[in-house]
CSV table of C-alpha atoms in Angstrom, one decimal:
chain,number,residue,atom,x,y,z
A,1,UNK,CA,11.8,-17.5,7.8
A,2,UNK,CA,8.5,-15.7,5.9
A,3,UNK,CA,8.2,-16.9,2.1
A,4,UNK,CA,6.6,-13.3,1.1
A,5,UNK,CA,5.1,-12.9,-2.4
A,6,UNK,CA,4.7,-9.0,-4.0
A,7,UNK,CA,2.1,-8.6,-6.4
A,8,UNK,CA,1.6,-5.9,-8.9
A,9,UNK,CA,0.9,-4.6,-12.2
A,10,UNK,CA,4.3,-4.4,-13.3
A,11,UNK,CA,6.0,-7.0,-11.4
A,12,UNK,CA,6.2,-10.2,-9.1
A,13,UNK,CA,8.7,-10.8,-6.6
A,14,UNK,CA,9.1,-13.0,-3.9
A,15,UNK,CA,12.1,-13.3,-1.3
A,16,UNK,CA,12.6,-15.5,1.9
A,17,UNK,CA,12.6,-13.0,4.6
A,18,UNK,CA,14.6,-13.1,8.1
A,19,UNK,CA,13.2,-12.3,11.2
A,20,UNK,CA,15.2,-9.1,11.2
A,21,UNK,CA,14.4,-8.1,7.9
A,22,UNK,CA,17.3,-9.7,5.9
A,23,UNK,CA,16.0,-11.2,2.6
A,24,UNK,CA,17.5,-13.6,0.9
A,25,UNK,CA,16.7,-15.4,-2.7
A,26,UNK,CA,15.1,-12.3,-3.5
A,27,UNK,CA,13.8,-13.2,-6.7
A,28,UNK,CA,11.2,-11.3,-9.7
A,29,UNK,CA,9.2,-11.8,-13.2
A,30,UNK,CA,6.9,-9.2,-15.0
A,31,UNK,CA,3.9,-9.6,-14.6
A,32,UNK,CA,2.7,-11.4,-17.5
A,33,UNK,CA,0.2,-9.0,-19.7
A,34,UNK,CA,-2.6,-10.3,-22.6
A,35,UNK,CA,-3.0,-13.5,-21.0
A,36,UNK,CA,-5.3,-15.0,-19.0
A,37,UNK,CA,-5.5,-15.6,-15.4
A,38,UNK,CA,-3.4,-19.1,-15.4
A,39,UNK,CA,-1.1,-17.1,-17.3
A,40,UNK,CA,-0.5,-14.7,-14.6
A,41,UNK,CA,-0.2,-17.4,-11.7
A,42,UNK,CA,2.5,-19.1,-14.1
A,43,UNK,CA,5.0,-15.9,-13.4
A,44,UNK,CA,3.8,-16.7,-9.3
A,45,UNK,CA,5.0,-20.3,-9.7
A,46,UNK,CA,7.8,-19.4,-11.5
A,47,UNK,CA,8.6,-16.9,-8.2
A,48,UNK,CA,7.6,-19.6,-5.7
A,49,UNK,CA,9.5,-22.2,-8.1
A,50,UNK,CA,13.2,-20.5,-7.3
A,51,UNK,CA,12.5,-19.5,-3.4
A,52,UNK,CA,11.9,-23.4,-3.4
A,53,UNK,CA,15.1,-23.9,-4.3
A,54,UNK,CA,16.7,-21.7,-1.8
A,55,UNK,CA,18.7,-23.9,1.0
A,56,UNK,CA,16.5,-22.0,4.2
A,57,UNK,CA,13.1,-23.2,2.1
A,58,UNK,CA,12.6,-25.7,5.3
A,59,UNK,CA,13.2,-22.9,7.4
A,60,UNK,CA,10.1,-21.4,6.3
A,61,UNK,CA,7.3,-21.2,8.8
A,62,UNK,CA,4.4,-18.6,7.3
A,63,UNK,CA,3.8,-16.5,3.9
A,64,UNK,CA,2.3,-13.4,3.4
A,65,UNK,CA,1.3,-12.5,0.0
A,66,UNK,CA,0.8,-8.8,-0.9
A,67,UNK,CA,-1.3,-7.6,-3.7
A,68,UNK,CA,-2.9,-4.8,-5.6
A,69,UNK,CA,-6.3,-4.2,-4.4
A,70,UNK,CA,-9.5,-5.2,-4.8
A,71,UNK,CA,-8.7,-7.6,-2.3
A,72,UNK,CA,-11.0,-9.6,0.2
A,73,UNK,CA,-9.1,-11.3,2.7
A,74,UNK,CA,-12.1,-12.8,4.0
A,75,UNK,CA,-12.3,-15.0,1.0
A,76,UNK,CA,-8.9,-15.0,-0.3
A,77,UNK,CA,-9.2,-13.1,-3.4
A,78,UNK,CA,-8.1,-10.4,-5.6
A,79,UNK,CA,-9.5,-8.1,-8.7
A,80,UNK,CA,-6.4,-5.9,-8.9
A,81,UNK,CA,-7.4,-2.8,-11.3
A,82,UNK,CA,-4.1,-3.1,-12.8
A,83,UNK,CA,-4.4,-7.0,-13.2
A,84,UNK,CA,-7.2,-7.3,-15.7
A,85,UNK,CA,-7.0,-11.1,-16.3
A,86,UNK,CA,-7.4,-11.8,-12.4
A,87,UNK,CA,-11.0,-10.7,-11.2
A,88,UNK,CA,-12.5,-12.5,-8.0
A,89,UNK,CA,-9.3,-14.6,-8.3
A,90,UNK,CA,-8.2,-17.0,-5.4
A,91,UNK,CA,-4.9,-16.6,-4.9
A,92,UNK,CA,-4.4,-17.1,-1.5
A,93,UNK,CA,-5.4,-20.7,-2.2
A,94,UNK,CA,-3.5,-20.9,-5.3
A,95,UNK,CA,-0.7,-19.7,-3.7
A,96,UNK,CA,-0.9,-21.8,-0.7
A,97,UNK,CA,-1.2,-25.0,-3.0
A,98,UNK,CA,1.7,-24.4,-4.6
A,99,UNK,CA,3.7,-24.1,-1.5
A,100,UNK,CA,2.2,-27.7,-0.3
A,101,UNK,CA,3.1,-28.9,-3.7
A,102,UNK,CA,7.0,-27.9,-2.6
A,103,UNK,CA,6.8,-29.5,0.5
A,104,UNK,CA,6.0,-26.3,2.7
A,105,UNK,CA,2.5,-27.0,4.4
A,106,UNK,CA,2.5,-23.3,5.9
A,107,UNK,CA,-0.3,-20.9,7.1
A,108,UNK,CA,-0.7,-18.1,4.3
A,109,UNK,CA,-2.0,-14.7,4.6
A,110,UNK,CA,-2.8,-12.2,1.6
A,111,UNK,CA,-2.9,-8.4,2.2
A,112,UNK,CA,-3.7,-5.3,0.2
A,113,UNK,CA,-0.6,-3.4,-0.8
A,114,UNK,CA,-1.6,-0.4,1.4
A,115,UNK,CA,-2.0,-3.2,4.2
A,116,UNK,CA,1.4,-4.8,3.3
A,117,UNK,CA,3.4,-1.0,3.4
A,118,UNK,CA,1.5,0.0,6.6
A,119,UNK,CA,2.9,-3.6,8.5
A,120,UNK,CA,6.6,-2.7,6.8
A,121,UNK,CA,6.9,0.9,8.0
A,122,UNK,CA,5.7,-0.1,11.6
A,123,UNK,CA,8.0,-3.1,11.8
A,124,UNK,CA,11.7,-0.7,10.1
A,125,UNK,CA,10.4,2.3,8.7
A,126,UNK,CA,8.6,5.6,10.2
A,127,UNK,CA,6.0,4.7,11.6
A,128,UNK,CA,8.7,2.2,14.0
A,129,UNK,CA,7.8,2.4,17.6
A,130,UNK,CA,4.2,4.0,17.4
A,131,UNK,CA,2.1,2.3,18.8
A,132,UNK,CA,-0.9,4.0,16.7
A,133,UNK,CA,0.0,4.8,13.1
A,134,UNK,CA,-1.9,5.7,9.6
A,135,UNK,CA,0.5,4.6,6.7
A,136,UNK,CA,-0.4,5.4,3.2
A,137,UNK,CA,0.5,5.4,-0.4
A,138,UNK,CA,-0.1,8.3,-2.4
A,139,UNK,CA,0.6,7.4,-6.1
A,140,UNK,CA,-1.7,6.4,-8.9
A,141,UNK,CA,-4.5,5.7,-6.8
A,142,UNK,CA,-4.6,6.6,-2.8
A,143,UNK,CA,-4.6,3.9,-0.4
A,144,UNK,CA,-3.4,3.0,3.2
A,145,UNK,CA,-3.7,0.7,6.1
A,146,UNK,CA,-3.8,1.3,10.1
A,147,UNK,CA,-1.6,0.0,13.4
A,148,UNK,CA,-3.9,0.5,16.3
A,149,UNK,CA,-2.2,-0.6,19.6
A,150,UNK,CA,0.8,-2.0,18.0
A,151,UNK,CA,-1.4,-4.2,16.0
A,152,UNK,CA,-1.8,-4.2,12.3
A,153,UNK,CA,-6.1,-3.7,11.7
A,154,UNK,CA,-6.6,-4.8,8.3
A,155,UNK,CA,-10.6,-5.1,9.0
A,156,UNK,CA,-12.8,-8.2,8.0
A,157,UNK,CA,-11.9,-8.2,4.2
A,158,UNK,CA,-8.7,-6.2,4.5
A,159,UNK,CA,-9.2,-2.8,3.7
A,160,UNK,CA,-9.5,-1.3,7.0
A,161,UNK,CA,-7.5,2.5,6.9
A,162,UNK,CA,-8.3,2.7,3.0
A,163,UNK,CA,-8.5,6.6,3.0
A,164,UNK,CA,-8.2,7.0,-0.6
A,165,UNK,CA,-11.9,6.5,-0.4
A,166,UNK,CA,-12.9,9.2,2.4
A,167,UNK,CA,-14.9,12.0,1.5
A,168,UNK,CA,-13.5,15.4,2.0
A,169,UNK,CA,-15.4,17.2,-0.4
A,170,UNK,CA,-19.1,17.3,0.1
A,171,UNK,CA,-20.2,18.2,-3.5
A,172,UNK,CA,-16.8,17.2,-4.9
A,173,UNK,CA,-16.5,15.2,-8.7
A,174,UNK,CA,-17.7,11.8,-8.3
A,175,UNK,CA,-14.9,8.7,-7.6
A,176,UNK,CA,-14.1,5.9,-9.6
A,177,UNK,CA,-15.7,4.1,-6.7
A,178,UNK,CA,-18.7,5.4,-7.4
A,179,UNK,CA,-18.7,8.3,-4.2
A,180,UNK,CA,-18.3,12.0,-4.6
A,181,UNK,CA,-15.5,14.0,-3.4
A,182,UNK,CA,-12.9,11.1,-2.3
A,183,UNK,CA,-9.4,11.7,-1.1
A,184,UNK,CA,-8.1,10.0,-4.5
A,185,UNK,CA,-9.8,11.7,-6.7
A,186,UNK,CA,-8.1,14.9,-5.5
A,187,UNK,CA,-4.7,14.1,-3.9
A,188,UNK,CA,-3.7,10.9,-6.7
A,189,UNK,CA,-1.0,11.3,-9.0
A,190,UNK,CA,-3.6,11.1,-12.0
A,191,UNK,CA,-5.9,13.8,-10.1
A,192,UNK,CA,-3.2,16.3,-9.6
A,193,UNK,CA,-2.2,16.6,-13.1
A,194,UNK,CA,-5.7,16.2,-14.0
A,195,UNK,CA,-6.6,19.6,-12.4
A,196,UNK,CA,-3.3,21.0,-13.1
A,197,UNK,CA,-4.0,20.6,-17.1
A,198,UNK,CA,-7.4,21.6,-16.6
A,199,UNK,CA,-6.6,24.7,-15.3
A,200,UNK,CA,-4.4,25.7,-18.2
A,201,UNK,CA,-0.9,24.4,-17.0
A,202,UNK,CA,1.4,23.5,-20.0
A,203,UNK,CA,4.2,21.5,-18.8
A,204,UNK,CA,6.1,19.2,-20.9
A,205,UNK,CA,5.6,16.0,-18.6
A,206,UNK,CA,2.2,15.7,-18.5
A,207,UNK,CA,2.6,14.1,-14.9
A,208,UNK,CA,2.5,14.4,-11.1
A,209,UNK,CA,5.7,14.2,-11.6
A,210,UNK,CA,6.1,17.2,-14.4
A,211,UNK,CA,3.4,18.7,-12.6
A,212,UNK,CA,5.9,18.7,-9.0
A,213,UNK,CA,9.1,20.1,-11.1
A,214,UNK,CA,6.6,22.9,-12.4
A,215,UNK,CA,6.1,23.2,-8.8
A,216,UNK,CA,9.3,23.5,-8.2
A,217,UNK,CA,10.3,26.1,-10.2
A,218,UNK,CA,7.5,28.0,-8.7
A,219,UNK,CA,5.1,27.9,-11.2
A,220,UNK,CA,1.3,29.0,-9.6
A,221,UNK,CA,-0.8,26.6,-11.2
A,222,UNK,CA,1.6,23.8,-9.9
A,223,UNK,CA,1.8,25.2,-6.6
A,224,UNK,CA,-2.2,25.5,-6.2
A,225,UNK,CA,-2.4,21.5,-7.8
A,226,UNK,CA,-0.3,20.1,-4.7
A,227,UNK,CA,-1.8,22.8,-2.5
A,228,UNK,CA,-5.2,21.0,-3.5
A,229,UNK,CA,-3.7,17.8,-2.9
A,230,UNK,CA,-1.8,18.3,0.3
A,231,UNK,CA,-5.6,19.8,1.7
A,232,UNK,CA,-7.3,16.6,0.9
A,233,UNK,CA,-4.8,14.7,2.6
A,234,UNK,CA,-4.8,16.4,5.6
A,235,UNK,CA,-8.4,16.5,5.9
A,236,UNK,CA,-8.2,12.9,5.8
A,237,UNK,CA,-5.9,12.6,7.9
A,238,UNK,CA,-6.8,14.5,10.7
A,239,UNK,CA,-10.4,12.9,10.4
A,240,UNK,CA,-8.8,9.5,10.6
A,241,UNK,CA,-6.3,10.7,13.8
A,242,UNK,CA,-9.3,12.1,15.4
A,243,UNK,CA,-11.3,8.7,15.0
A,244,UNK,CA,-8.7,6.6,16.4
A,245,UNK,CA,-6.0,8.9,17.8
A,246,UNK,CA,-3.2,8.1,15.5
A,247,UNK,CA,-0.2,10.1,16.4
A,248,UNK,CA,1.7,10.0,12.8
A,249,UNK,CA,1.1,9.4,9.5
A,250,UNK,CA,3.5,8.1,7.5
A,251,UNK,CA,2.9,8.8,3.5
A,252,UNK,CA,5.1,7.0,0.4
A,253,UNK,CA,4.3,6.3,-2.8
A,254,UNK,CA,5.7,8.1,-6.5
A,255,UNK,CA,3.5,11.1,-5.3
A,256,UNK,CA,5.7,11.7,-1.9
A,257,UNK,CA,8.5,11.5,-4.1
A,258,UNK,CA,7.7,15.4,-4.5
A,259,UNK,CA,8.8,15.8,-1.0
A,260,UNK,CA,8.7,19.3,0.5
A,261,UNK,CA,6.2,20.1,-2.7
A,262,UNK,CA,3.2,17.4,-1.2
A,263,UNK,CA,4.3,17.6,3.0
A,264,UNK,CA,4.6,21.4,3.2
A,265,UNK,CA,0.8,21.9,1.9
A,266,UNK,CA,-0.2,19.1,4.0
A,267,UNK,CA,1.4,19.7,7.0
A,268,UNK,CA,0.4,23.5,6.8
A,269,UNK,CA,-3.4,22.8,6.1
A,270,UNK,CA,-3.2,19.7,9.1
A,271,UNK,CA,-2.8,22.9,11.8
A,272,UNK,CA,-6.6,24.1,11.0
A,273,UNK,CA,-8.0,20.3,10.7
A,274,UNK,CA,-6.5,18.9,13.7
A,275,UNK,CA,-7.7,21.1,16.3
A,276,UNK,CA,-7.9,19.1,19.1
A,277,UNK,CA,-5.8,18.6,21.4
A,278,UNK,CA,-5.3,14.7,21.4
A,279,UNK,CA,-4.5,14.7,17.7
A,280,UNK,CA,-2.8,18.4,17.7
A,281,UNK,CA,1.3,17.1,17.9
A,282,UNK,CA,0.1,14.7,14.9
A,283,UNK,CA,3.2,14.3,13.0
A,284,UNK,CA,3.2,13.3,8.8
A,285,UNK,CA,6.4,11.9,7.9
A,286,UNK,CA,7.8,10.4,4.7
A,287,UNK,CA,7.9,6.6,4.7
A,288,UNK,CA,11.4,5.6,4.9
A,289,UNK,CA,11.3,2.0,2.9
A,290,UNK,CA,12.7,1.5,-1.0
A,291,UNK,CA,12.2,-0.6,-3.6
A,292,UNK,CA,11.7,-3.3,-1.6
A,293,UNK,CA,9.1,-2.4,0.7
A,294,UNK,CA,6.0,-4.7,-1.2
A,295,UNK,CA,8.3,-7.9,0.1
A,296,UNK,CA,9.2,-6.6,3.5
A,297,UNK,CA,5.4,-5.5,4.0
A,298,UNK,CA,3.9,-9.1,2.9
A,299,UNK,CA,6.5,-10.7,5.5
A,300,UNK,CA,5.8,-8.3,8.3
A,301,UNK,CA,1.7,-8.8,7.5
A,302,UNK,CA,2.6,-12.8,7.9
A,303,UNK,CA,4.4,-12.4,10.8
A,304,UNK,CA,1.5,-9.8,12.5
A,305,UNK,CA,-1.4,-11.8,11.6
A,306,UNK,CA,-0.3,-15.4,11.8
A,307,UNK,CA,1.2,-18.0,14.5
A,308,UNK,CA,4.5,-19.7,13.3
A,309,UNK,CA,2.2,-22.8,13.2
A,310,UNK,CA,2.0,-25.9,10.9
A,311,UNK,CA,-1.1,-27.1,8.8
A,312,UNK,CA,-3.1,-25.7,5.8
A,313,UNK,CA,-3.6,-22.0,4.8
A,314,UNK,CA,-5.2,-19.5,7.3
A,315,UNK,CA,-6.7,-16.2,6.7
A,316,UNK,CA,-6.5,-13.0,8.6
C-alpha cells in the first residue's frame, strides 16, 4: 500500500492506495485559509490522522505527497502560490514525522502537482504504455512533468518538464516569473480571458470557461483567444518533443475541459512546429484521469521514485 497525500489551494486529501490503483479510506479537509502555517499542517494531520485508522495502515510501505508548486524536492519544501501561509515550508519532513508518530516509519517523497498528474497518466491514463511522454495541466497557471524511458524525470528539485515557463514569444508580455513571452502567460486559463476581454469580448462569464462557450457558439474573438492559446501550446510542445522525442502529450486541467475548442487549435498549429520527422506522428491527447487524479499521481510518484524499503524519509 502507498499512503498518498494531495495538496492544494482548495483542498487536502489523502487515501491508501493499491498497487492497482484501488484506493481505499479516501479521505479530505479544506484547506484551512487566514491562518498560519501550523494551521494548515493541522487539516494534513487531520488527513494522516484517519488513513491511520484505516485497518491496511500496516500495509503501508511508501508515501508520496503531492503539492502545488513552488516546490523543491531537493530540500523538501513548498511555497504553493495558492498557499500563502506556507512559504519555504518543510513538509516532506513534517509529513514524514507524523507518519513515524503513527507507527509508519516509511520513505516519503513530495512532488509538484504537474509531477504527481504526469506519474498518474503514465501509470492508468493516456499517456499508459509510452515509454516517452509530456503530461501537462493547463488551468490557472500551466505546468507539467516528463516520462523519459518509462521513467518519471522530475529533475534535481522537481520541476523538470515545467513548460508553463518556456518561451514562445520572443518579445512577448513579461511572466509572473519574471521572463517574457512564457507558455502561461498566453495559453492559462487567466491569460485567455485576459486577451479575450482585452480585445473587446463581452461575455457574461468573465472566464476561460465563458470565454470557451463564446467559442462555442462561434463567436471570433473567442475563437482567435483559444487559437492564441492552442499556438503556444504547441510551440511548446513540439520544442519539448523535439528535445527529448516525446511521442504524446497528454494535456488536462479546467482549460482542456474546452475540449475540441483548445486540441483542434493545437493540434492544427503542431503540423508547422513539428517538422521533423522523429517528432512528426506526435500525438496530444486529453488526460483521461478525474477528480481523483492528485491522489493517484502522489501514489504512482511514491511508487516511481522510491524502493518499498523501511527507515526514515527519502527524497527523490
Amino acid at each position: 500500500m502507498t499512503v498518498a497525500i494531495d495538496i492544494g489551494g482548495t483542498k487536502i486529501a489523502g487515501a491508501l492506495v493499491h498497487p492497482d490503483g484501488a484506493m481505499t479510506a479516501v479521505t479530505r479537509r479544506p484547506t484551512p485559509r487566514g491562518t498560519d502555517a501550523d494551521g494548515v499542517m493541522a487539516a494534513v494531520r487531520e488527513v494522516v490522522a484517519e488513513l491511520a485508522r484505516a485497518p491496511q495502515w500496516e500495509q503501508a510501505v511508501r508515501c508520496g505527497i503531492g503539492s502545488a508548486g513552488p516546490v523543491d524536492t531537493s530540500r523538501g519544501t513548498v511555497s504553493p502560490v495558492n498557499i500563502g501561509a506556507w512559504r519555504d515550508y518543510p513538509v516532506q519532513e513534517r509529513v514524514a514525522a507524523e507518519l513515524s508518530a503513527r507507527g509508519a516509519r516509511i520513505p516519503t517523497v513530495l512532488a509538484g502537482d504537474g509531477v504527481a498528474m504526469t506519474a498518474a497518466e503514465h501509470w492508468l491514463g493516456a499517456a499508459q504504455g509510452h515509454a516517452n511522454a509530456l503530461c501537462m495541466v493547463v488551468s490557472t497557471g500551466v505546468g507539467g512533468g516528463l516520462i523519459l524511458n518509462n521513467q518519471l524525470h522530475p529533475g534535481p528539485t522537481g520541476n523538470a518538464g515545467h513548460i508553463g515557463h518556456i518561451s514562445v514569444a520572443f518579445d512577448g508580455e513579461r511572466c509572473v516569473c519574471g521572463g517574457h513571452g512564457c507558455v502561461e502567460s498566453l495559453a492559462s486559463g487567466t491569460a485567455i480571458a485576459r486577451w479575450a476581454l482585452a480585445q473587446g469580448w463581452t461575455g457574461p462569464d468573465p472566464t476561460a470557461a465563458g470565454v470557451a462557450a463564446s467559442a462555442e457558439a462561434g463567436d471570433p474573438v473567442a475563437l482567435a483567444a483559444f487559437d492564441r492559446a492552442g499556438r503556444a501550446l504547441a510551440a511548446a510542445i513540439a520544442a519539448t518533443a523535439t528535445l527529448v522525442e516525446t511521442d504524446i502529450a497528454v494535456i488536462g486541467g479546467g482549460v482542456a475541459a474546452s475540449g475540441d475548442i483548445l486540441f483542434e487549435p493545437i493540434r492544427r498549429h503542431l503540423d508547422a512546429y513539428a517538422a521533423l520527422s522523429f517528432v512528426r506522428d506526435l500525438r496530444v491527447v486529453p488526460a483521461a484521469l478525474g477528480t481523483h487524479a492528485g491522489l493517484i499521481g502522489a501514489a504512482a510518484a511514491a511508487m516511481m521514485l522510491l524502493p518499498a524499503g523501511n527507515g526514515g524519509p527519502a527524497t527523490a
